[in-house]
Amino acid sequence: MTYFIDSKRPRTSVWILPLLLGATACSPYSFSSEVASISNGVDKMAESFSSGYDGLAGDLATTKQVEMAAKRQRILLAGACDDEVDARRSNTAVCGLYIAGTSEPELTSLQLTQAQTMRSVRVLKKYANALAAVTNAADRTAYDAAVGQLSGAVATVTASANLAAPGAGMIAPAAVNVFGWVVGTALDQQRYDSLRTAVNRVGQPLPDKENPNPRSPIRVVTGTLGMGLSQLTNARIGALTREAGILTIGLSSRPLSDEAYRKQLAEAWAAAATAEALRRSDPQGAAADLADAHDKLVEAVNEPGRSYGSLLKAVGEFGEKISALHTAMTAANSPSTTSKKGQ
Amino acid sequence: MVAVADITAAKADCIAKINEMISAARELQKTATDADRLKLEDAIADLKKLRDEIRVQEYVAALNSTAMQNALVTIESAATKMNTAAQNMKTVAQIIANLAAFLGAAAQVLPALTGHA
């Protein structure tokens, strides 16, 4: 029996080998595109958190400036500005300005959650990126290319052996291709197995004696982070509407030139428009959609033969909501005094 | 003994009351003088701050919960295992590519060594 295998085309020429060997591997690459979308969505979620915290700090500062300008009262420098840097000291105090007779500036309770929130977000992001890595079809292409190079190199080296053993120059590259295919299939299977194990562990609840009806790890994390995003959105809306409110009072409370009036009106309008964009976003819905998409991924990975239209739909819904939130959170990042927001 | 559900319900009632007060203050602003509008704006800000504080407590509790910590450990462990599997293929591909490069170089010097140059 003679095997004729073209060493320069390892994939196309060994197509019959799976049939010959009676082995088939589940491909992790079937979910490549959907998983990449989930991973991109989680990246956007992480950016929404960063922009949300940064934006909140900016909004609070801008609102405070607008309030100071409206009230024209005595302004003081916070005592925290004179503090020495000391890791042991409570980190809530802020070096900033404040109106005499009011409390000195400090971080809000929500701002104090930033470090812990971002740690949790990083874990979720690492997981989503790992899903993308294990389903990245480009790695298999690179692997096949390496096997092709090796096969070609072996063919060149063994060409001289043809003199002593005719046929060796063809058999050796073929053996490399078979070896490459077997190893590649095993590596694909390893990837698929790790994907299946991972999504099942993360996507399915593990009841125990203490908690017979727990939520799955992904539901716990997305539920909590959805709550955090919602808090950030509400806190920003609060600061922005206060800013808009004070600015609108200023429109009638003191005489303004036409230009100053238009500028202040535009700033108030922009703050309200930014608040409205945030109000229209659905942070908890976006987080819940991520969990839904993950549930559909679990189903698809567990039953690879089945159509996974529901996965596509779930991924699409998550993508839409997280994009809207991301746009609202990032677009609102510049101080309103530059009149860029919401315009 | 106070149940968790009672606390949750009390918080919801509290937030509903705050929202009512904010709405009432906004209504008063419509007919108030500018000076009073500013004072009402301050009152609304205080009410919103209180509402945020109540909500943040809930979020902090969820962040610190055992369920959240366990979930994060599970997710991180799953990510590490997938990254290892993903890296294995890359490593093997790199080894094969290195071997191919070595053999390619060997193929160039082999004819000279065997006298077939």
Coordinates of C-alpha atoms in Angstrom, one line a residue:
Chain A
M1 CA 0.0 0.0 0.0
T2 CA 1.4 3.3 -1.0
Y3 CA 0.6 6.6 0.7
F4 CA 1.0 9.6 -1.6
I5 CA 1.2 12.7 0.5
D6 CA 2.2 16.1 -0.8
S7 CA 4.6 17.5 1.8
K8 CA 3.8 21.1 0.8
R9 CA 0.1 20.7 1.4
P10 CA -0.2 19.0 4.7
R11 CA -3.8 19.9 5.5
T12 CA -5.5 19.2 2.2
S13 CA -3.5 16.0 1.5
V14 CA -4.1 14.3 4.9
W15 CA -7.9 14.9 4.9
I16 CA -8.6 11.3 4.7
L17 CA -6.6 10.5 7.9
P18 CA -9.4 11.2 10.3
L19 CA -11.5 8.7 8.4
L20 CA -8.7 6.2 8.4
L21 CA -8.0 6.5 12.0
G22 CA -11.6 6.8 13.0
A23 CA -11.0 9.7 15.2
T24 CA -12.7 13.1 15.3
A25 CA -12.0 16.0 17.6
C26 CA -14.5 18.6 18.7
S27 CA -13.2 21.9 17.4
P28 CA -12.8 24.7 19.9
Y29 CA -12.7 27.0 16.9
S30 CA -16.4 26.6 16.1
F31 CA -17.1 29.2 18.7
S32 CA -14.3 31.5 17.8
S33 CA -16.3 34.4 16.5
E34 CA -19.0 34.4 19.3
V35 CA -16.4 34.0 22.0
A36 CA -14.4 36.9 20.5
S37 CA -17.5 39.0 20.7
I38 CA -18.1 38.1 24.3
S39 CA -14.4 38.9 25.1
N40 CA -14.7 42.3 23.3
G41 CA -17.9 43.0 25.3
V42 CA -16.1 42.2 28.6
D43 CA -13.3 44.5 27.6
K44 CA -15.9 47.2 27.0
M45 CA -17.4 46.5 30.4
A46 CA -14.0 46.9 32.0
E47 CA -13.5 50.2 30.2
S48 CA -17.0 51.3 31.2
F49 CA -16.0 50.8 34.8
S50 CA -12.7 52.7 34.4
S51 CA -14.4 55.5 32.5
G52 CA -17.3 55.4 35.1
Y53 CA -15.0 56.0 38.1
D54 CA -12.9 58.6 36.2
G55 CA -16.0 60.3 35.0
L56 CA -17.6 60.3 38.4
A57 CA -14.5 62.0 39.9
G58 CA -14.6 64.6 37.0
D59 CA -18.3 65.2 37.3
L60 CA -18.1 65.7 41.1
A61 CA -15.2 68.2 40.6
T62 CA -17.0 70.1 37.9
T63 CA -20.2 70.2 39.9
K64 CA -18.3 71.5 42.9
Q65 CA -16.7 74.2 40.7
V66 CA -20.1 75.2 39.3
E67 CA -21.5 75.4 42.9
M68 CA -18.6 77.5 44.1
A69 CA -19.0 79.9 41.1
A70 CA -22.8 80.2 41.8
K71 CA -22.5 80.8 45.5
R72 CA -19.4 83.0 45.5
Q73 CA -18.6 82.1 49.1
R74 CA -15.3 81.8 50.8
I75 CA -13.3 78.9 49.4
L76 CA -10.8 77.0 51.5
L77 CA -8.0 74.4 50.8
A78 CA -8.6 71.0 52.3
G79 CA -6.4 69.9 55.2
A80 CA -5.6 66.7 53.4
C81 CA -3.4 68.8 51.0
D82 CA -0.9 69.2 53.9
D83 CA -0.9 65.6 54.9
E84 CA 2.2 63.5 54.4
V85 CA 1.7 60.5 52.3
D86 CA 1.1 57.6 54.6
A87 CA -0.2 54.3 53.6
R88 CA -1.6 53.6 57.0
R89 CA -3.8 56.7 57.0
S90 CA -7.4 56.4 56.0
N91 CA -7.5 57.1 52.3
T92 CA -10.9 58.9 52.1
A93 CA -9.6 62.4 52.5
V94 CA -9.0 64.4 49.3
C95 CA -6.8 67.3 48.6
G96 CA -9.1 69.8 47.0
L97 CA -11.1 73.0 47.5
Y98 CA -14.3 73.4 49.5
I99 CA -16.8 76.1 50.6
A100 CA -16.1 77.4 54.1
G101 CA -18.7 76.0 56.6
T102 CA -19.1 72.8 54.7
S103 CA -17.3 69.5 55.2
E104 CA -13.9 69.0 53.7
P105 CA -13.8 67.0 50.5
E106 CA -13.5 63.2 50.7
L107 CA -14.1 60.2 48.5
T108 CA -17.6 58.9 48.3
S109 CA -18.4 55.4 49.4
L110 CA -18.8 54.4 45.8
Q111 CA -15.4 55.8 44.9
L112 CA -13.9 53.8 47.7
T113 CA -15.0 50.6 46.0
Q114 CA -12.9 51.3 42.9
A115 CA -9.9 49.1 43.8
Q116 CA -11.9 46.1 44.8
T117 CA -14.3 46.5 41.8
M118 CA -11.4 46.7 39.3
R119 CA -9.8 43.6 40.8
S120 CA -13.0 41.7 40.2
V121 CA -13.3 43.2 36.7
R122 CA -9.8 42.1 35.9
V123 CA -10.6 38.5 36.8
L124 CA -13.7 38.5 34.5
K125 CA -11.6 40.1 31.8
K126 CA -8.9 37.4 32.2
Y127 CA -11.5 34.7 31.9
A128 CA -13.0 36.2 28.7
N129 CA -9.6 36.7 27.2
A130 CA -8.7 33.1 28.0
L131 CA -12.0 32.0 26.3
A132 CA -10.8 33.9 23.2
A133 CA -7.3 32.5 23.4
V134 CA -8.4 28.9 23.6
T135 CA -10.8 29.3 20.7
N136 CA -8.3 31.3 18.6
A137 CA -8.2 29.6 15.2
A138 CA -5.2 31.5 14.2
D139 CA -3.1 29.4 16.6
R140 CA -4.1 26.2 14.7
T141 CA -3.2 27.9 11.4
A142 CA 0.2 28.8 12.8
Y143 CA 0.6 25.3 14.0
D144 CA -0.2 23.8 10.6
A145 CA 2.2 26.3 9.0
A146 CA 4.9 25.1 11.3
V147 CA 4.2 21.4 10.5
G148 CA 4.2 22.3 6.8
Q149 CA 7.7 24.0 7.2
L150 CA 9.0 21.0 9.1
S151 CA 7.6 18.6 6.4
G152 CA 9.3 20.7 3.7
A153 CA 12.6 20.8 5.6
V154 CA 12.5 17.0 6.2
A155 CA 11.8 16.5 2.5
T156 CA 14.9 18.5 1.6
V157 CA 17.1 16.8 4.1
T158 CA 15.9 13.3 3.2
A159 CA 16.2 13.9 -0.5
S160 CA 19.8 12.6 -0.4
A161 CA 18.6 9.5 1.4
N162 CA 16.7 8.5 -1.8
L163 CA 20.0 7.3 -3.2
A164 CA 20.4 4.7 -0.5
A165 CA 16.7 4.0 0.2
P166 CA 14.4 5.0 -2.7
G167 CA 11.1 6.5 -1.4
A168 CA 12.6 7.8 1.8
G169 CA 12.3 11.3 0.6
M170 CA 8.6 11.0 0.3
I171 CA 7.8 8.7 3.3
A172 CA 9.6 10.9 5.8
P173 CA 7.7 14.1 5.1
A174 CA 4.5 12.1 5.0
A175 CA 5.3 10.7 8.5
V176 CA 5.9 14.3 9.7
N177 CA 2.5 15.2 8.4
V178 CA 0.8 12.3 10.1
F179 CA 2.7 13.1 13.3
G180 CA 1.7 16.8 13.0
W181 CA -1.9 15.9 12.4
V182 CA -2.1 13.6 15.4
V183 CA -0.4 16.1 17.7
G184 CA -2.5 18.9 16.3
T185 CA -5.7 17.0 16.8
A186 CA -4.7 16.1 20.4
L187 CA -3.9 19.8 21.1
D188 CA -7.3 20.8 19.6
Q189 CA -9.0 18.3 21.8
Q190 CA -7.1 19.5 24.8
R191 CA -8.3 23.1 24.0
Y192 CA -11.8 21.9 23.5
D193 CA -11.8 19.9 26.8
S194 CA -10.4 22.9 28.7
L195 CA -13.0 25.1 27.2
R196 CA -15.8 22.7 28.0
T197 CA -14.6 22.2 31.6
A198 CA -14.1 25.9 32.1
V199 CA -17.5 27.1 30.8
N200 CA -19.3 24.4 32.7
R201 CA -17.6 25.2 36.0
V202 CA -18.2 28.9 35.6
G203 CA -21.7 28.6 34.1
Q204 CA -23.2 26.0 36.3
P205 CA -24.2 26.3 40.0
L206 CA -22.6 23.9 42.5
P207 CA -25.1 23.3 45.3
D208 CA -23.9 22.2 48.6
K209 CA -25.4 21.5 52.1
E210 CA -25.1 25.2 53.1
N211 CA -26.6 26.6 49.9
P212 CA -28.8 24.2 48.0
N213 CA -29.8 26.8 45.4
P214 CA -26.8 28.8 44.6
R215 CA -26.3 31.0 41.5
S216 CA -23.6 30.0 39.0
P217 CA -20.2 31.8 39.4
I218 CA -20.8 33.9 36.3
R219 CA -24.2 34.9 37.6
V220 CA -22.8 35.9 40.9
V221 CA -20.0 38.0 39.3
T222 CA -22.1 39.6 36.6
G223 CA -24.9 40.3 39.1
T224 CA -22.5 42.1 41.4
L225 CA -20.7 44.0 38.7
G226 CA -24.1 45.0 37.1
M227 CA -25.0 46.5 40.5
G228 CA -21.7 48.4 40.5
L229 CA -22.2 49.7 37.0
S230 CA -25.7 50.8 38.0
Q231 CA -24.3 52.6 41.0
L232 CA -21.7 54.4 39.0
T233 CA -24.3 55.4 36.4
N234 CA -26.7 56.7 39.0
A235 CA -23.9 58.6 40.9
R236 CA -22.8 60.2 37.7
I237 CA -26.4 61.2 36.8
G238 CA -26.8 62.7 40.2
A239 CA -23.7 64.8 39.8
L240 CA -24.5 65.9 36.3
T241 CA -28.1 66.8 37.1
R242 CA -26.9 68.9 40.0
E243 CA -24.5 70.6 37.7
A244 CA -27.2 71.3 35.2
G245 CA -29.6 72.4 37.9
I246 CA -27.1 75.0 39.4
L247 CA -26.2 76.2 35.9
T248 CA -29.8 76.8 35.0
I249 CA -30.4 78.8 38.2
G250 CA -27.5 81.0 37.3
L251 CA -29.1 81.8 33.9
S252 CA -31.8 83.9 35.6
S253 CA -30.2 84.8 39.0
R254 CA -27.6 87.2 37.7
P255 CA -27.2 89.3 34.5
L256 CA -25.1 87.6 31.8
S257 CA -23.9 88.9 28.5
D258 CA -25.5 87.1 25.5
E259 CA -22.3 85.1 24.9
A260 CA -22.0 84.1 28.6
Y261 CA -25.7 83.2 28.7
R262 CA -25.4 81.0 25.6
K263 CA -22.2 79.4 27.0
Q264 CA -23.8 78.6 30.3
L265 CA -27.0 77.4 28.7
A266 CA -24.9 75.1 26.4
E267 CA -23.1 73.7 29.5
A268 CA -26.3 73.0 31.3
W269 CA -27.8 71.4 28.2
A270 CA -24.7 69.3 27.7
A271 CA -24.7 68.1 31.3
A272 CA -28.4 67.2 31.1
A273 CA -27.8 65.4 27.7
T274 CA -24.9 63.4 29.2
A275 CA -27.1 62.4 32.1
E276 CA -29.9 61.4 29.7
A277 CA -27.5 59.2 27.7
L278 CA -26.5 57.5 30.9
R279 CA -30.1 57.2 32.0
R280 CA -30.9 55.4 28.7
S281 CA -28.1 52.8 29.2
D282 CA -29.0 49.6 30.9
P283 CA -26.0 48.5 33.0
Q284 CA -27.7 45.7 34.9
G285 CA -29.3 44.5 31.7
A286 CA -25.9 44.4 30.0
A287 CA -24.4 42.4 32.8
A288 CA -27.3 40.0 32.8
D289 CA -27.0 39.6 29.1
L290 CA -23.4 38.6 29.5
A291 CA -24.5 35.8 31.9
D292 CA -27.2 34.8 29.3
A293 CA -24.6 34.7 26.5
H294 CA -22.4 32.6 28.7
D295 CA -25.3 30.2 29.5
K296 CA -25.8 29.8 25.7
L297 CA -22.1 29.1 25.2
V298 CA -22.3 26.3 27.8
E299 CA -25.2 24.8 25.9
A300 CA -23.4 25.1 22.6
V301 CA -20.1 23.6 23.9
N302 CA -22.0 20.7 25.6
E303 CA -23.9 20.0 22.4
P304 CA -21.6 21.0 19.5
G305 CA -23.8 19.3 16.9
R306 CA -26.8 21.5 17.7
S307 CA -27.4 24.8 16.0
Y308 CA -26.3 27.6 18.2
G309 CA -28.5 30.4 16.9
S310 CA -29.5 31.2 20.5
L311 CA -25.9 31.8 21.3
L312 CA -25.6 34.2 18.4
K313 CA -28.7 36.0 19.5
A314 CA -27.6 36.2 23.2
V315 CA -24.1 37.5 22.2
G316 CA -25.7 40.1 19.9
E317 CA -27.9 41.4 22.7
F318 CA -25.0 41.6 25.1
G319 CA -22.9 43.4 22.5
E320 CA -25.6 46.0 21.8
K321 CA -26.3 46.8 25.5
I322 CA -22.6 46.9 26.5
S323 CA -21.8 49.1 23.5
A324 CA -24.5 51.6 24.5
L325 CA -23.2 51.7 28.1
H326 CA -19.6 52.0 26.9
T327 CA -20.5 54.9 24.6
A328 CA -22.4 56.7 27.4
M329 CA -19.7 56.2 30.0
T330 CA -16.7 57.1 27.8
A331 CA -18.4 60.0 25.9
A332 CA -19.2 61.7 29.1
N333 CA -15.6 61.9 30.4
S334 CA -14.6 65.5 29.6
P335 CA -15.6 68.3 32.0
S336 CA -18.8 70.0 31.1
T337 CA -17.1 73.4 31.2
T338 CA -15.5 72.5 27.8
S339 CA -19.0 72.2 26.5
K340 CA -18.2 68.9 24.8
K341 CA -20.5 66.7 26.6
G342 CA -23.7 65.4 24.9
Q343 CA -23.4 67.7 21.9
Chain B
M1 CA -34.9 38.5 65.0
V2 CA -34.7 40.8 62.0
A3 CA -34.6 38.9 58.7
V4 CA -32.5 39.9 55.7
A5 CA -35.8 40.4 53.8
D6 CA -37.0 42.9 56.3
I7 CA -33.8 44.9 56.0
T8 CA -34.1 44.8 52.2
A9 CA -37.7 45.9 52.4
A10 CA -36.9 48.7 54.8
K11 CA -34.1 50.0 52.5
A12 CA -36.6 49.9 49.5
D13 CA -39.1 51.9 51.6
C14 CA -36.4 54.4 52.5
I15 CA -35.3 54.8 48.9
A16 CA -38.9 55.3 47.8
K17 CA -39.4 58.0 50.5
I18 CA -36.2 59.7 49.3
N19 CA -37.4 59.7 45.7
E20 CA -40.7 61.2 46.8
M21 CA -38.9 64.0 48.6
I22 CA -36.7 64.6 45.6
S23 CA -39.8 64.9 43.4
A24 CA -41.4 67.2 45.8
A25 CA -38.3 69.5 45.9
R26 CA -38.2 69.6 42.1
E27 CA -41.9 70.7 42.1
L28 CA -41.2 73.4 44.7
Q29 CA -38.2 74.6 42.5
K30 CA -40.6 75.5 39.7
T31 CA -42.1 78.4 41.6
A32 CA -39.3 79.2 44.0
T33 CA -37.0 82.3 43.9
D34 CA -33.5 81.7 42.5
A35 CA -32.1 81.8 46.0
D36 CA -34.5 79.2 47.1
R37 CA -34.0 77.1 44.0
L38 CA -30.3 76.9 44.9
K39 CA -31.1 75.8 48.4
L40 CA -33.5 73.2 47.1
E41 CA -30.8 72.0 44.7
D42 CA -28.5 71.5 47.7
A43 CA -31.3 69.6 49.5
I44 CA -31.8 67.4 46.4
A45 CA -28.1 66.7 46.3
D46 CA -28.1 65.7 50.0
L47 CA -31.1 63.4 49.4
K48 CA -29.4 61.8 46.4
K49 CA -26.2 61.3 48.4
L50 CA -28.2 59.5 51.1
R51 CA -29.9 57.3 48.4
D52 CA -26.5 56.5 46.9
E53 CA -25.1 55.6 50.4
I54 CA -27.9 53.1 50.9
R55 CA -27.4 51.5 47.5
V56 CA -23.6 51.4 47.9
Q57 CA -24.0 49.4 51.1
E58 CA -25.8 46.8 49.1
Y59 CA -23.0 46.8 46.5
V60 CA -20.2 46.6 49.0
A61 CA -21.9 43.7 50.7
A62 CA -22.2 41.9 47.4
L63 CA -18.5 42.6 46.6
N64 CA -17.4 41.2 49.9
S65 CA -19.7 38.2 50.0
T66 CA -18.3 34.7 50.2
A67 CA -20.3 33.8 47.1
M68 CA -18.5 36.6 45.1
Q69 CA -15.1 35.6 46.4
N70 CA -15.7 31.9 45.6
A71 CA -17.0 32.8 42.2
L72 CA -13.9 34.9 41.4
V73 CA -11.6 32.0 42.5
T74 CA -13.5 29.6 40.2
I75 CA -13.4 32.0 37.3
E76 CA -9.7 32.8 37.7
S77 CA -8.8 29.1 38.0
A78 CA -10.8 28.3 34.8
A79 CA -9.0 31.1 33.0
T80 CA -5.6 29.9 34.1
K81 CA -6.3 26.3 32.8
M82 CA -7.6 27.6 29.5
N83 CA -4.6 29.8 29.0
T84 CA -2.3 26.8 29.7
A85 CA -4.1 24.8 27.0
A86 CA -4.0 27.7 24.6
Q87 CA -0.3 28.2 25.3
N88 CA 0.5 24.5 24.8
M89 CA -0.4 24.6 21.1
K90 CA 1.7 27.8 20.6
T91 CA 4.6 26.2 22.4
V92 CA 4.5 23.0 20.3
A93 CA 4.1 25.1 17.1
Q94 CA 7.2 27.1 18.1
I95 CA 9.2 24.0 18.8
I96 CA 8.2 22.6 15.4
A97 CA 9.0 25.9 13.7
N98 CA 12.5 25.9 15.4
L99 CA 13.1 22.3 14.3
A100 CA 12.1 23.2 10.8
A101 CA 14.5 26.1 10.8
F102 CA 17.3 23.9 12.1
L103 CA 16.7 21.3 9.5
G104 CA 16.4 24.0 6.8
A105 CA 19.9 25.2 7.8
A106 CA 21.2 21.6 8.0
A107 CA 19.8 20.9 4.5
Q108 CA 22.0 23.7 3.2
V109 CA 25.3 22.4 4.7
L110 CA 24.5 18.7 4.2
P111 CA 25.3 18.5 0.5
A112 CA 28.7 20.1 1.2
L113 CA 29.4 17.5 4.0
T114 CA 28.3 14.5 1.9
G115 CA 30.2 15.7 -1.2
H116 CA 27.0 16.4 -3.3
A117 CA 27.5 20.1 -3.4

